Each structure stands twice: as structure tokens, then as C-alpha cells.
Coordinates of C-alpha atoms (C1' of nucleotides) in Angstrom, one line a residue:
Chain U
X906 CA 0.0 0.0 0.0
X907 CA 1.3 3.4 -0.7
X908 CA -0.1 6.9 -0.2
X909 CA 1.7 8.4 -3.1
X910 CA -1.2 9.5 -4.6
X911 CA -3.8 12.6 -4.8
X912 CA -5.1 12.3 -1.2
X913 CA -8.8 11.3 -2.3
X914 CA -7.3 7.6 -2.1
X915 CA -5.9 8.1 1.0
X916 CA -8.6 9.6 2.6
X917 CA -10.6 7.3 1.1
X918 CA -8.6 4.2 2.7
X919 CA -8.5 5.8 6.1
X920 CA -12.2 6.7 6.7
X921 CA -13.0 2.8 5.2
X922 CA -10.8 1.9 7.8
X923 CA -13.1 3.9 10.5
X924 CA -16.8 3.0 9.4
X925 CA -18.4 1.0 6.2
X926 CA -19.2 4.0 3.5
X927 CA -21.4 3.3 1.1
X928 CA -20.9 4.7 -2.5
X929 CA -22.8 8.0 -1.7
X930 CA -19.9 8.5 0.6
X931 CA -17.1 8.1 -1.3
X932 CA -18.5 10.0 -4.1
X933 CA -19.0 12.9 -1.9
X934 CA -15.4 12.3 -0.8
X935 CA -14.4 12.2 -4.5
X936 CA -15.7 15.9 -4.8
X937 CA -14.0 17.5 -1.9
X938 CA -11.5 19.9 -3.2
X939 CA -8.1 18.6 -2.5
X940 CA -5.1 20.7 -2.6
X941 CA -1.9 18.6 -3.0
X942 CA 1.0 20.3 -1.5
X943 CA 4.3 20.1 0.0
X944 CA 6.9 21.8 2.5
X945 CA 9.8 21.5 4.2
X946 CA 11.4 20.0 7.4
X947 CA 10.3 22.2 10.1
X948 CA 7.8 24.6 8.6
X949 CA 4.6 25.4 10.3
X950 CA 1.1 24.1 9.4
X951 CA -0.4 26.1 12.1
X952 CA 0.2 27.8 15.7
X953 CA -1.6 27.8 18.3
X954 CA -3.8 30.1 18.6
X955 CA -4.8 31.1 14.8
X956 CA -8.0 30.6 13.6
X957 CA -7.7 27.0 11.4
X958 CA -9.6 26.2 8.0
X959 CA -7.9 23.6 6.8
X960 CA -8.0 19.8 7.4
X961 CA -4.9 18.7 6.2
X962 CA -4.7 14.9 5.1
X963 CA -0.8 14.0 5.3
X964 CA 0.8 11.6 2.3
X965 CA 4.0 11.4 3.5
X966 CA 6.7 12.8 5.6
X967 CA 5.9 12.9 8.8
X968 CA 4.8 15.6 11.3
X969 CA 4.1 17.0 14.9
X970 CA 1.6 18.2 17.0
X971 CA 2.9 20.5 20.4
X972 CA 2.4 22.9 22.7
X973 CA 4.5 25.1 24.5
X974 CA 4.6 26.9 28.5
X975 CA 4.8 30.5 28.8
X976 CA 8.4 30.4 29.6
X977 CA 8.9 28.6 26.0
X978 CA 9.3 24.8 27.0
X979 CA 8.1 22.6 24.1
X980 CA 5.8 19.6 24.6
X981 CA 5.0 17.1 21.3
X982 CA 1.7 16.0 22.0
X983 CA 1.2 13.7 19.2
X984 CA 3.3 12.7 15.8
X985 CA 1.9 12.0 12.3
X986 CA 2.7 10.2 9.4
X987 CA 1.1 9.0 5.9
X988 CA -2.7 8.8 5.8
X989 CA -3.3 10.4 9.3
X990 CA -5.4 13.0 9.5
X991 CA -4.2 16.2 11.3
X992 CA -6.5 19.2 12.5
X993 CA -9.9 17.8 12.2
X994 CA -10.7 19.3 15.6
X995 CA -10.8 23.1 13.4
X996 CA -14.0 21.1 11.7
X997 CA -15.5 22.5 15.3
X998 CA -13.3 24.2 17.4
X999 CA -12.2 27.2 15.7
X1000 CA -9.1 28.7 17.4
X1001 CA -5.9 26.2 17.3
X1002 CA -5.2 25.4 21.4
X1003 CA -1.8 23.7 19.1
X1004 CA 0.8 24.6 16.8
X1005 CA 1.5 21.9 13.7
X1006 CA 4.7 21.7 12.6
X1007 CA 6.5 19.3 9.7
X1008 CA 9.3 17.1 11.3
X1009 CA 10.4 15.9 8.1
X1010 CA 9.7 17.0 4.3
X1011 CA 5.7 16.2 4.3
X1012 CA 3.5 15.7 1.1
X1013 CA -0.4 16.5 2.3
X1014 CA -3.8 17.2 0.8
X1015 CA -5.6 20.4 2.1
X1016 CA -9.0 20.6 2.4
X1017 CA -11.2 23.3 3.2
X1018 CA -12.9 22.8 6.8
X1019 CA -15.9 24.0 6.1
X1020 CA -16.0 21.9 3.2
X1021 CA -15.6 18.9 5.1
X1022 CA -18.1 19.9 8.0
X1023 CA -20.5 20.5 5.3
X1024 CA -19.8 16.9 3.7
X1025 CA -19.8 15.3 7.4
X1026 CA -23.5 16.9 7.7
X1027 CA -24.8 14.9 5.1
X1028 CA -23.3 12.1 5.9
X1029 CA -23.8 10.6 8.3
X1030 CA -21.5 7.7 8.0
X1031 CA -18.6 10.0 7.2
X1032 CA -19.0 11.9 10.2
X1033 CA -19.0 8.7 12.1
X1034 CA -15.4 7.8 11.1
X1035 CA -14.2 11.8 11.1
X1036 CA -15.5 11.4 15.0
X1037 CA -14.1 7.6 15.8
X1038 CA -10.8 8.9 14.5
X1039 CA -11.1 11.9 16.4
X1040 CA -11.9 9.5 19.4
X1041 CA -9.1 7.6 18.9
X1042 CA -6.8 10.3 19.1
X1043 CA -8.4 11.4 22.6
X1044 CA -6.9 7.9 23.6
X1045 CA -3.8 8.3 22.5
X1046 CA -3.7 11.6 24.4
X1047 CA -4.6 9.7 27.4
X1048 CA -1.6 7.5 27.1
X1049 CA 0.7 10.0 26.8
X1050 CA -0.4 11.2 30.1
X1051 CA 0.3 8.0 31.4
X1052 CA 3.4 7.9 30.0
X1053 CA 4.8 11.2 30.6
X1054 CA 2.9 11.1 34.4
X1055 CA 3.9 7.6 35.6
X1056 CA 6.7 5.7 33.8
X1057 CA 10.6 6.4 34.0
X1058 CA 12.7 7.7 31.3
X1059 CA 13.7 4.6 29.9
X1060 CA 10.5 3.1 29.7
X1061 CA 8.5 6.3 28.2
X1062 CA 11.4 6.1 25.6
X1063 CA 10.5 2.9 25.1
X1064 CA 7.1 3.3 24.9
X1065 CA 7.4 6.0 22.2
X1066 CA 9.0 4.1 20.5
X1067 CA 6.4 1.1 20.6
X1068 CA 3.6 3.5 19.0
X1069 CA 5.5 4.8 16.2
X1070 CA 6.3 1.2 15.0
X1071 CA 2.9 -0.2 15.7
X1072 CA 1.4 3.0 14.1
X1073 CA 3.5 2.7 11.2
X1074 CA 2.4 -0.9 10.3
X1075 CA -1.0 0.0 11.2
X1076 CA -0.8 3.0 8.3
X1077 CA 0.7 0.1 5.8
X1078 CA 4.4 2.1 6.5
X1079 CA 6.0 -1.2 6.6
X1080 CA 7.4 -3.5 9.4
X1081 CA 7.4 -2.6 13.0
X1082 CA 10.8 -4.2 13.9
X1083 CA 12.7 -1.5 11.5
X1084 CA 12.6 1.6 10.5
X1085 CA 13.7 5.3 10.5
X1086 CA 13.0 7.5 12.7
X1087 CA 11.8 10.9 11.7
X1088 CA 12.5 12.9 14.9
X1089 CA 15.8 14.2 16.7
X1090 CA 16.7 12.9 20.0
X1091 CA 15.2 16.7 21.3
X1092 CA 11.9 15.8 19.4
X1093 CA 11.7 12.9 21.6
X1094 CA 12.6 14.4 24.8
X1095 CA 10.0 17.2 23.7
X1096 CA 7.4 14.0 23.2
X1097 CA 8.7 12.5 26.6
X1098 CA 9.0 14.8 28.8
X1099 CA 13.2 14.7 29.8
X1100 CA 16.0 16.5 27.9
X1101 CA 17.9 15.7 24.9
X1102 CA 20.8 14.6 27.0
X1103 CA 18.9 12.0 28.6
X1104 CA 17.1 10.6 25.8
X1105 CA 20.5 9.9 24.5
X1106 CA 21.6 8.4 27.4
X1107 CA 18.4 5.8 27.7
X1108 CA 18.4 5.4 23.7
X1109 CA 22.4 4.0 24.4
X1110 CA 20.8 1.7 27.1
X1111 CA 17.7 0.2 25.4
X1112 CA 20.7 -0.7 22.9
X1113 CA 23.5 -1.8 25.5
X1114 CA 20.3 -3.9 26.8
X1115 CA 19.6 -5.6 23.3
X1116 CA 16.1 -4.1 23.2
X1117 CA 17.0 -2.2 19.8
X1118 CA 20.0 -2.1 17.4
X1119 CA 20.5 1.5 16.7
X1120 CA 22.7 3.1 13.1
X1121 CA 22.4 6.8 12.7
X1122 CA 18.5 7.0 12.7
X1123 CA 17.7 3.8 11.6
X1124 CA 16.0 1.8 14.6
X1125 CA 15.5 -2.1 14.9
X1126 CA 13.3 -3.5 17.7
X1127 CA 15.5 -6.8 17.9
X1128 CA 13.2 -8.4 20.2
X1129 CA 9.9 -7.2 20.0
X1130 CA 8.5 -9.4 23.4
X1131 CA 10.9 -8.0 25.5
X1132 CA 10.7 -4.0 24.1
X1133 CA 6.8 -4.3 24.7
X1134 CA 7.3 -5.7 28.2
X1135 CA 10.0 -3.2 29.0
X1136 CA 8.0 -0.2 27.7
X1137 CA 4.8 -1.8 29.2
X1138 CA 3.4 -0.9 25.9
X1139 CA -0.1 -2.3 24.5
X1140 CA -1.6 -1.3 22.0
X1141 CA -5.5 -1.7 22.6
X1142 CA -5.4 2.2 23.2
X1143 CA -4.8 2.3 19.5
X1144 CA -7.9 0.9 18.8
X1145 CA -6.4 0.1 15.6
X1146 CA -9.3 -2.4 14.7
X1147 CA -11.8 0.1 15.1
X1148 CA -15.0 -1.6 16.2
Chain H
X111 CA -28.1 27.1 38.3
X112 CA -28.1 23.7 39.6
X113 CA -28.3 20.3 38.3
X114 CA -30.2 18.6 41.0
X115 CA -32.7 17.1 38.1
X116 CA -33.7 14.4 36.1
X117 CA -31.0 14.5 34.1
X118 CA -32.9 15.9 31.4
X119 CA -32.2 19.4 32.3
X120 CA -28.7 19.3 33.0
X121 CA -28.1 16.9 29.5
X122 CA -29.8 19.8 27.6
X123 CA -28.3 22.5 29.0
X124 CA -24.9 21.3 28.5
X125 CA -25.5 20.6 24.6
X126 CA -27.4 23.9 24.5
X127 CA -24.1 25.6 25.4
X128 CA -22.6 23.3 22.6
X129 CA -24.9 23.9 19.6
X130 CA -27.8 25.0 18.3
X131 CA -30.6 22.8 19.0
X132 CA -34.2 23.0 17.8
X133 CA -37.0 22.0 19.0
X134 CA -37.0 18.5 17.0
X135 CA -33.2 17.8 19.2
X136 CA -34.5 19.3 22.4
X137 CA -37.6 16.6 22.1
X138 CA -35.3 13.5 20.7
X139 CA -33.3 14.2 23.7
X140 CA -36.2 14.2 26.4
X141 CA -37.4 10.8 24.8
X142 CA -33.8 9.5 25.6
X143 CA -34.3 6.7 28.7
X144 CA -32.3 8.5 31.4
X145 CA -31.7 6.5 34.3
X146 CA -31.1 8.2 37.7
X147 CA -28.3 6.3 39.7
X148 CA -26.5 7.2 43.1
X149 CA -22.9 5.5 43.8
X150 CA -20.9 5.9 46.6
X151 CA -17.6 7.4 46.8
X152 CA -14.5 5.4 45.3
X153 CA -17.4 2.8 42.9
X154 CA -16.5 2.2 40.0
X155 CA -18.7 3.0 37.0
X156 CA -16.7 1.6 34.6
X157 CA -13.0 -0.4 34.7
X158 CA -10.3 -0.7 31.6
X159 CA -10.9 -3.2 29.4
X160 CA -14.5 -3.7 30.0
X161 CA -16.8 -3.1 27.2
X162 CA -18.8 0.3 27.8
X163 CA -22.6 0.4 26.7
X164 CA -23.6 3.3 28.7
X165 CA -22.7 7.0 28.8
X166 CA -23.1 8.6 32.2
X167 CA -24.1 12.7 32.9
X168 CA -23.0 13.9 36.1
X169 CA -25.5 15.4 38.2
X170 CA -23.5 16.4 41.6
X171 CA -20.5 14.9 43.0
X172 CA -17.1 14.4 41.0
X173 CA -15.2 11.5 38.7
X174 CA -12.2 11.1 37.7
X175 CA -10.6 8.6 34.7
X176 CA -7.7 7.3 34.9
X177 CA -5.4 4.5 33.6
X178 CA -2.1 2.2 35.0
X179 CA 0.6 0.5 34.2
X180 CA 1.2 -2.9 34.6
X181 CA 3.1 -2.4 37.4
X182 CA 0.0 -0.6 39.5
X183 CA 0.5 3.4 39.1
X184 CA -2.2 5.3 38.3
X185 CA -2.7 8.3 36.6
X186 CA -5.8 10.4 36.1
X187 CA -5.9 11.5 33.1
X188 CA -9.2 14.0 33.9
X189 CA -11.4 14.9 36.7
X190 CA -15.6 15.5 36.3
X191 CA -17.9 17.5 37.4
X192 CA -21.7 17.8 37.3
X193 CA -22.9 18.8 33.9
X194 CA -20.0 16.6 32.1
X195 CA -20.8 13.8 30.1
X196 CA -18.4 11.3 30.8
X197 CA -17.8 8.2 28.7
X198 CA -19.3 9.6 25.3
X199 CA -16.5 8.1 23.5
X200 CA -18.3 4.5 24.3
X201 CA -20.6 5.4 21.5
X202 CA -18.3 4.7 18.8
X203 CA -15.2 2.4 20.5
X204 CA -16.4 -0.3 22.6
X205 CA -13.4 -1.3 24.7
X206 CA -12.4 0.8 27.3
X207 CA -9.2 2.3 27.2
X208 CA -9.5 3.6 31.2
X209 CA -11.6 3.8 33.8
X210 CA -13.8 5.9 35.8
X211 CA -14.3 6.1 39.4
X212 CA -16.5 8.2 41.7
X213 CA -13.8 10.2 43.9
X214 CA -17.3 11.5 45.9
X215 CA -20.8 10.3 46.1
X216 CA -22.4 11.0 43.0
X217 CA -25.7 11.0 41.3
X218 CA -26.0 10.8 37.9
X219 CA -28.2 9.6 34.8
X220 CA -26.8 7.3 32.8
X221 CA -28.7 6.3 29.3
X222 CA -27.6 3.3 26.6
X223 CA -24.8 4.4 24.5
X224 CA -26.8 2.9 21.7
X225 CA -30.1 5.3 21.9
X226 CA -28.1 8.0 22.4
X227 CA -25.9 6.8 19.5
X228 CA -29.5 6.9 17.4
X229 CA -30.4 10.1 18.8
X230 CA -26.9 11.5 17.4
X231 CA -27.2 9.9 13.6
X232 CA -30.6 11.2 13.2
X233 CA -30.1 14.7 14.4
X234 CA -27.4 16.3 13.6
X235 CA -27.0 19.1 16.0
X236 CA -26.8 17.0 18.5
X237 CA -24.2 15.0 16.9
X238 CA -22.5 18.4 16.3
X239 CA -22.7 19.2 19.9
X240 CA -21.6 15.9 21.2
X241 CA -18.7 15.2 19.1
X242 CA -17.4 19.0 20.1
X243 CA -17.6 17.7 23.8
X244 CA -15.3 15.2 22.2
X245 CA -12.7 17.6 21.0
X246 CA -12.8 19.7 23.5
X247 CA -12.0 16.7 26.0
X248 CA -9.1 15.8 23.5
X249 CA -7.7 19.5 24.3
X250 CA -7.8 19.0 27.9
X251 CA -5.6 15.8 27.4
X252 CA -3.4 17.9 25.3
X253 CA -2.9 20.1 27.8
X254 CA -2.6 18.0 30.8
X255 CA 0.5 16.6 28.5
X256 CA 1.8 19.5 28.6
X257 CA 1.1 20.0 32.3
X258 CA 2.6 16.9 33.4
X259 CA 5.2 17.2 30.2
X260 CA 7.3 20.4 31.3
X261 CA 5.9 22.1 33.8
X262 CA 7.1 21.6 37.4
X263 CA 5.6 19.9 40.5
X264 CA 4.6 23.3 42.1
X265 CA 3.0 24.6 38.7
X266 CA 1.2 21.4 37.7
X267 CA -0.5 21.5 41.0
X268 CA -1.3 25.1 40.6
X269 CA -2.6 24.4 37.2
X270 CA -4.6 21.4 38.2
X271 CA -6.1 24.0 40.7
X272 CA -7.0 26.7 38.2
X273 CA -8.5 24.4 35.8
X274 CA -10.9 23.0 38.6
X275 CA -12.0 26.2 39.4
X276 CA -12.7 27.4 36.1
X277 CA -14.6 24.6 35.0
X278 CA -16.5 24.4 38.3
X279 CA -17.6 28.4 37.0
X280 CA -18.3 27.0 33.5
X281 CA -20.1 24.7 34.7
X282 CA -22.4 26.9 36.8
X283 CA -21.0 25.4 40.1
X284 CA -20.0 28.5 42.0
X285 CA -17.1 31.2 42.6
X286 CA -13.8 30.2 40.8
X287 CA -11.8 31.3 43.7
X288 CA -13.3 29.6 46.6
X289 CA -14.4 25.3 46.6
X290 CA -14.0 22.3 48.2
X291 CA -11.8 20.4 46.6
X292 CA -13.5 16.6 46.3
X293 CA -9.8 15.0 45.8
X294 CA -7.1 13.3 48.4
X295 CA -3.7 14.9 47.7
X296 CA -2.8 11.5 46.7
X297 CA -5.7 12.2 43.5
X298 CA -4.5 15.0 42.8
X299 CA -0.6 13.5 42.9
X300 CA -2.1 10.9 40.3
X301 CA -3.4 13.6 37.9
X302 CA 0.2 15.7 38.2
X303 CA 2.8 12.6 38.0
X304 CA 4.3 13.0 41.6
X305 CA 3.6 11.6 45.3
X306 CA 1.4 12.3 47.8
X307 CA 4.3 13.3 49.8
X308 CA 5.6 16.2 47.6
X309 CA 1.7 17.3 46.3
X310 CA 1.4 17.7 50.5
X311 CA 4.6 19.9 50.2
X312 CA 3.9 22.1 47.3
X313 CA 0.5 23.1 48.4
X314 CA 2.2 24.1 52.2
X315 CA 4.4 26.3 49.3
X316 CA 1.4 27.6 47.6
X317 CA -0.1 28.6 50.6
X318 CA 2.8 30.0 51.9
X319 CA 3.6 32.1 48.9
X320 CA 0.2 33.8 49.8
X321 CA -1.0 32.3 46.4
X322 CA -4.0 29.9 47.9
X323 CA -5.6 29.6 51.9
X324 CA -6.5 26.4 52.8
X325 CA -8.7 24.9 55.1
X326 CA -8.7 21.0 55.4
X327 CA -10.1 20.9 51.6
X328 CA -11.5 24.4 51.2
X329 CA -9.2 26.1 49.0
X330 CA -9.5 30.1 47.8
X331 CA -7.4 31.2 45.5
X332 CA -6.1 34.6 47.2
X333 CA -4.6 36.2 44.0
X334 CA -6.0 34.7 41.1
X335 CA -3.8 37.0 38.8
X336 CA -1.1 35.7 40.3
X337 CA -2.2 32.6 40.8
X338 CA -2.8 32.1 37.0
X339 CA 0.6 33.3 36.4
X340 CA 2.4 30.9 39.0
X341 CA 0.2 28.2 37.0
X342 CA 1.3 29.0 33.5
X343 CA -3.0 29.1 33.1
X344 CA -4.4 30.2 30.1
X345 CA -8.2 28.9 29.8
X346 CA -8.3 28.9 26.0
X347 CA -7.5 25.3 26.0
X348 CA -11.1 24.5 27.4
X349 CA -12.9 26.4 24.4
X350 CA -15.4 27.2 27.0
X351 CA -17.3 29.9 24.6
X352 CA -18.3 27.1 22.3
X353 CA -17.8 28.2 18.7
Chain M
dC206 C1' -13.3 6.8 71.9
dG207 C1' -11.2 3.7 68.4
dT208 C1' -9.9 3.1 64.0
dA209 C1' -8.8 3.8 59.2
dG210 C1' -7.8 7.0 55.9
dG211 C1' -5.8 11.2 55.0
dT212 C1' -2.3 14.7 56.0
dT213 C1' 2.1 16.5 57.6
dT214 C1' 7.0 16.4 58.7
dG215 C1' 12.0 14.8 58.6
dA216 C1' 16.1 12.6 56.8
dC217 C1' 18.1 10.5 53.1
dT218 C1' 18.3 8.8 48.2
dG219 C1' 18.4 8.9 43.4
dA220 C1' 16.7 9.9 38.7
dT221 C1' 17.0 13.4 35.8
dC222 C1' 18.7 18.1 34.7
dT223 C1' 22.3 21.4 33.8
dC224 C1' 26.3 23.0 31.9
dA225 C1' 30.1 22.2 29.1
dA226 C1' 33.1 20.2 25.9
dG227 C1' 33.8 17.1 22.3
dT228 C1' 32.5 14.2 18.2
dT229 C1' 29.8 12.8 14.2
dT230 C1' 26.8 13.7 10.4
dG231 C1' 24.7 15.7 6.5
dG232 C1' 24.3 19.3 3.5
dT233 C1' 26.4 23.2 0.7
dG234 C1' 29.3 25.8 -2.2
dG235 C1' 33.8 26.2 -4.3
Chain E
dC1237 C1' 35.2 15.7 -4.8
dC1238 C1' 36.6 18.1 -1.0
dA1239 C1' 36.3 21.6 2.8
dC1240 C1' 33.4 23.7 5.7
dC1241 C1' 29.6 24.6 8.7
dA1242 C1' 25.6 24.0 11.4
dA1243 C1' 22.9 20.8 13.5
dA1244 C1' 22.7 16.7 15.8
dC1245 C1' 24.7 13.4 18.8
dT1246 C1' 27.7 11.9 22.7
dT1247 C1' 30.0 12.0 27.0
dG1248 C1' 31.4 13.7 31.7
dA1249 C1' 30.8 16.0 36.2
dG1250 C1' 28.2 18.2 39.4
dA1251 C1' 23.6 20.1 41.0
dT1252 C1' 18.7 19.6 42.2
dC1253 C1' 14.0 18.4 42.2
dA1254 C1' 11.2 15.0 43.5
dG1255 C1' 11.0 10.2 45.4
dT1256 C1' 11.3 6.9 49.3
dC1257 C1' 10.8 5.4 53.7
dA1258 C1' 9.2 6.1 58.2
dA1259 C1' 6.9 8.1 61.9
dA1260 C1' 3.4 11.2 63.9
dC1261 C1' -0.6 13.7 63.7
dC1262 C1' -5.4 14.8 62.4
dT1263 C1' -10.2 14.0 61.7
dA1264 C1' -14.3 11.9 60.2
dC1265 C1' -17.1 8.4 61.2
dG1266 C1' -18.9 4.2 63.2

DNA sequence: CGTAGGTTTGACTGATCTCAAGTTTGGTGG
DNA sequence: CCACCAAACTTGAGATCAGTCAAACCTACG
């Protein structure tokens, strides 16, 4: 599977993933206007606090979702990659409480909010999957609170590193056991809670402890049992199989 | 205002302040079988893993949801007050991800996910109003994140306490700067990632900073401004004027 | 009053942060 | 293709915030 494509197949893929459209549906998702577009590492889809119009359907590349304190403290609260849909909250809630930023270069389809709402209205089935997805990333919200509130560095390292693989085989991005990661070591202490430092420093123990072979970027689970254990990851909170 | 109804009252109200209804939603809603229910401190309405069926609104009292790890910590990941519907997630993923717990008596109404699920697909309003509940719990995660993320132990309490007391306001419950709080220290240590022991110490720090009074668990804020300020608060995050 | 749960206090420990100095990597222009 | 540069990564040493353990003290309630 590959999301190199105008977004209307993506899209497409993921809301069939969230709820059983009928062809009424994926007509109406045929005629949403879709703006393909592209930009670089680091540039902004939004920032907190602007006023959002735009549903943004992301085709590859991967991106971010933070916050930040007063005093200028960054906290990721989410990452995205292919076929995830980012900013569908601005379908109701009009003023971004988030900033969007590209952690890599990202390929997306823009869609007018309104335009969306307006499809969502009439029907019924696509708002049902817009709102299960939606739902489902209130969960993985929730985790994170877990993560960042009750488990140790090491583990919440761990643990991050858990989702992206399971997410990433989930979205049809290939294995789980190996892959590259997107983010610098300060993206994950942003996502984790510590400091750069330290995520080093657990990142060379998880691999001095044969959890995960480690070359530049590239990142191999080497024994998947043991990683989930140690990061007392599971993935129900994904509720990948939708239900 | 006060929510010592059938349920009924307090259900409309709170998607009034939502959405639009007409008079079409405001009947579909007063057709909805509401049952009134009364649980004691620390119950259980619903535990992780179990599948949900039912969506509970709060009538007086408070909840809280949580999660833990395999190893036994908990973390709350949100507290509830009367007026909130907890739970409406259930109408769309089955499995629960967390649970919920009574941290006072409480009264509440609690209806069939699935007629309220009906209600929802044939009027959209109320669909409109319930999934923006939704989001706008999603945006309370984010921020508690961020909370427990990168702020520290002094300011995450302080937070906790500013968001209580704004949403008790919201919510029609009385003076922000002035409540019983219906949590042990050791709840409110669960919701900000630390220990009973140092929650206990930062609160003695709060009050003696002249920044809160307490009285067993009567709190006033003294100085909201300052308060706020302390607390890295910003209420934006709990779009409380709708839109 | 007796008891259990909740709160408070003290002394010590330790995980994570801070600061600072290298080292490696990947991209860019000559 | 190489030299250079900025960004990212790595390592070390010392500081600190919050945790742990343990005991005492409240206080609500039976």
C-alpha cells in the first residue's frame, strides 16, 4: 500500500478503515476539493492560537503536534505520518489550542474545513469515522499522560517508540521491527518529557540492553516481546481495529 | 443554576451551550431513557478493558478517569464535574481504554450508549454538539500533556487547581476562587505525576507564597492573577465559549 | 473513643537536569 | 570531490528536584 497519490485515495482508505461507507460517501469524498501540497522540514502548518480552516490529510513525511509553556518549553503531544489526518478538531473548534509543525519533508492534501463539515452533515457515516478517529486520538492523548505522568525515562522512551512502530504498520508504513525515525533525539525528549541529554543516554541503554539495534536513525526492535514488556506498551489504546 | 434534576435538564443544558438545538433535538433528547443512579464514593462506573454500553451525565458529585501501568501506578488523566458527560466516546469504541471512578458520592443519569448513539445519527445538532464535547475533552488531554510534560511539580498542581476552578464556573458550580476540593492529595498527585508526599509539600508552598488559603479541603485562591501566572493558566484550551 | 484514611514532617536517596566540551553527520558551495 | 559549517549526537561531572521510607498527627465516622 502506498499513499503516493492525490489524497482522495488516502482519505478514502482511512475513513473505510473507521466506518463501512457506502458509494454515496465516497463520491462525496471524490468531490472535496483537495489541494496537493508540499513543505519542508520544520515549517509550520499552524500555531496555536490562529484561527484553522484547513483539514490537512498528510501523504507522506511525517509531522508533529505540540504545545508550549509560557516560559517557551516545548511539549510534542502527538506525531503524524502518511494517511493520518491532522487538524480535524478546526471542523469545530475554531481557534488552534496547538501549533503543527513538519518534522520531516511532508506531502499533504488540504481541504477546506468547512468543506468537510459540510460533507460530514450529510453524511452521516462519514461523520462517524471523522468522529471515531477523532476519538481515537483522545486515547492516545490519554496515554501520553500516562506515559509522561507515571513511567521512567527509559520506559517512556520505550514506549514511544512502541507507537511509532505499531502505528506505522497499522498506516501500511511497513514493518514494526525496523525503521527510521523521523525525529531528533530533542523531538523525543519534547514527546517525553526529559531533555535531549537523557534521551541519549536511555536510547544507548535500550541498545546496551539488546532491546534495539540502533545506526544513525535507523532503529531495529530486535526483540519485539521484551521491548513491549519493558516499555509496558499495548496497544489496545490504539484501537487500531476500530470496532 | 443547579443540576439537581432528572437529568434531562442538566443533558440539555450542557449541549445547548454546545450547539444550536431546535425543538425536534431538544424533544429526541427528552425521549432519551435516562436513568437516575447514586454511587458511593471510590465505585467504580466503569473499569479498563470492559466493554462500555452506557454513557453517564453527572449530576453532583465528581469523577475522575484514569489508567495504570502494569506495574499498579495510576494516573488520572481527567477529573468530572456535574454537567459533564463522561464516557461519550463508548458510543463509537467499545473497549475501554480507562476507567472511571466516583472520587465523591455522586448522582448521575446514565442512558444506553446505543439510543443515544440513534439520537446522534438522526439529528445532527446533537451530533454536532456531542462530538465538540469530544474535541474539546481531547484539548484537555493535550494540555494536561503538557502539564505533566514540562511544567514543574509546584505549577502542575497550581494548574490542576485553576483548571478545577474554572470549569467548576463553566459549569455553573460556583465562585472560581473559593471550593471544596473533592480530591485526596494523593488524587491530585495521580493527575500531576508526583507523590502524595511532595503534592502535600507544594500546596504548604502555595499557601505560603500567599497564592491559595486552605482549610482541610477548602481552598480560595487569594490572587488569582497571580495565581494564573504561577500556573502557566491560560483557559483557552477549554474552548469554553463554544464556537 | 477507636480506628482507618488522610495529612504532615523529617532525613536520606536517586533519577533526571544542567552545563560544558567534544565528536559525528549531512548538507552546501567552491 | 573536498572543505566547511551547522545541526545533531555523545560523554562527563556536578547540582537539584522530586521520590522513598518512616513516623506522627489529624479527623471523620462508626
Amino acid at each position: 500500500m502506498h499513499f503516493n497519490d492525490d489524497g482522495f485515495g488516502a482519505m478514502t482508505r482511512k475513513l473505510e478503515r473507521l466506518a463501512k461507507l457506502n458509494e454515496q460517501d465516497r463520491d462525496a469524498l471524490k468531490n472535496l476539493p483537495l489541494a496537493r501540497k508540499r513543505v519542508a522540514a520544520g515549517q509550520h502548518l499552524l500555531r496555536e492560537g490562529e484561527e484553522s480552516t484547513t483539514c490537512y490529510m498528510l501523504l507522506s513525511g511525517y509531522a508533529c503536534r505540540y504545545k508550549t509553556t509560557r516560559t517557551g518549553s516545548r511539549q510534542i503531544v502527538s506525531f503524524h505520518m502518511a494517511g493520518d489526518i491532522v487538524d480535524l478538531q478546526h471542523l469545530l473548534l475554531s481557534r488552534a489550542d496547538h501549533s503543527i509543525q513538519a518534522i520531516s519533508d511532508l506531502t499533504f492534501a488540504a481541504t477546506p474545513a468547512a468543506e468537510l463539515k459540510k460533507v460530514a452533515q450529510t453524511h452521516p457515516t462519514i461523520a462517524e469515522a471523522l468522529w471515531r478517529d477523532t476519538l481515537i486520538d483522545a486515547s492516545v492523548f490519554r496515554e501520553w499522560v500516562l506515559n509522561v505522568g507515571r513511567r521512567d525515562a527509559k520506559q517512556r522512551i520505550a514506549h514511544m517508540l512502541c507507537e511509532f512502530a505499531a502505528r506505522r504498520e497499522t498506516a501500511g508504513l511497513g514493518r514494526p521491527t525496523s525503521f527510521e525515525l523521523p525525529m531528533t533525539q530533542e523531538d523525543i525528549a519534547d514527546a517525553t518529557g526529559l531533555t535531549n541529554v537523557h534521551v541519549n543516554r536511555m536510547l544507548a541503554q535500550l541498545a546496551a540492553e539488546g532491546l534495539i539495534a540502533r545506526d544513525k536513525r535507523q532503529v531495529e526492535i530486535a526483540d519485539w516481546d521484551r521491548m513491549r514488556r519493558a516499555a509496558d506498551f499495548d496497544a489496545a489504546y490504539l484501537h487500531a481495529q476500530a470496532a
